[in-house]
CSV table of C-alpha atoms in Angstrom, one decimal:
chain,number,residue,atom,x,y,z
A,33,UNK,CA,-64.4,17.9,-41.7
A,34,UNK,CA,-67.9,18.1,-40.5
A,35,UNK,CA,-67.8,14.5,-39.2
A,36,UNK,CA,-64.7,15.2,-37.2
A,37,UNK,CA,-66.3,18.5,-35.8
A,38,UNK,CA,-63.8,20.8,-37.4
A,39,UNK,CA,-66.3,22.6,-39.4
A,40,UNK,CA,-70.1,22.7,-40.0
A,41,UNK,CA,-71.7,24.0,-43.2
A,42,UNK,CA,-74.0,26.9,-42.8
A,43,UNK,CA,-76.3,25.3,-45.3
A,44,UNK,CA,-75.4,27.2,-48.5
A,45,UNK,CA,-75.5,25.9,-52.1
A,46,UNK,CA,-71.8,25.7,-52.4
A,47,UNK,CA,-70.3,24.3,-49.2
A,48,UNK,CA,-67.0,23.6,-50.8
A,49,UNK,CA,-66.5,27.2,-51.8
A,50,UNK,CA,-67.7,28.3,-48.4
A,51,UNK,CA,-65.2,25.9,-46.6
A,52,UNK,CA,-62.3,27.0,-49.1
A,53,UNK,CA,-63.0,30.8,-48.2
A,54,UNK,CA,-63.2,30.0,-44.4
A,55,UNK,CA,-59.7,28.2,-44.6
A,56,UNK,CA,-58.2,31.0,-46.5
A,57,UNK,CA,-59.6,33.6,-44.0
A,58,UNK,CA,-58.2,31.6,-41.0
A,59,UNK,CA,-54.7,31.3,-42.7
A,60,UNK,CA,-54.8,35.2,-43.4
A,61,UNK,CA,-55.9,36.1,-39.9
A,62,UNK,CA,-53.9,33.6,-37.8
A,63,UNK,CA,-50.9,33.0,-39.9
A,64,UNK,CA,-48.7,30.2,-38.6
A,65,UNK,CA,-51.2,29.6,-35.7
A,66,UNK,CA,-53.9,28.6,-38.1
A,67,UNK,CA,-55.3,25.0,-38.0
A,68,UNK,CA,-54.5,24.7,-41.7
A,69,UNK,CA,-51.6,25.3,-44.0
A,70,UNK,CA,-51.8,25.8,-47.9
A,71,UNK,CA,-49.7,23.1,-49.5
A,72,UNK,CA,-50.5,23.9,-53.2
A,73,UNK,CA,-53.4,25.5,-55.1
A,74,UNK,CA,-56.6,24.0,-53.7
A,75,UNK,CA,-54.7,21.7,-51.3
A,76,UNK,CA,-54.5,22.2,-47.6
A,77,UNK,CA,-52.8,20.2,-44.8
A,78,UNK,CA,-53.2,20.4,-41.0
A,79,UNK,CA,-51.2,23.2,-39.6
A,80,UNK,CA,-49.5,23.4,-36.1
A,81,UNK,CA,-52.7,24.9,-34.6
A,82,UNK,CA,-54.6,21.7,-35.5
């Protein structure tokens, strides 16, 4: 995601957890306009806003 310019890590110790939380927050805030859609537990796919 970082290589494609979709997200950059703030430099924390657990970037995977930070990214997961950011995706979940975006889905909650933007709903169907979010860049991601939750497919199943721990799996996301590009949404319509991507």
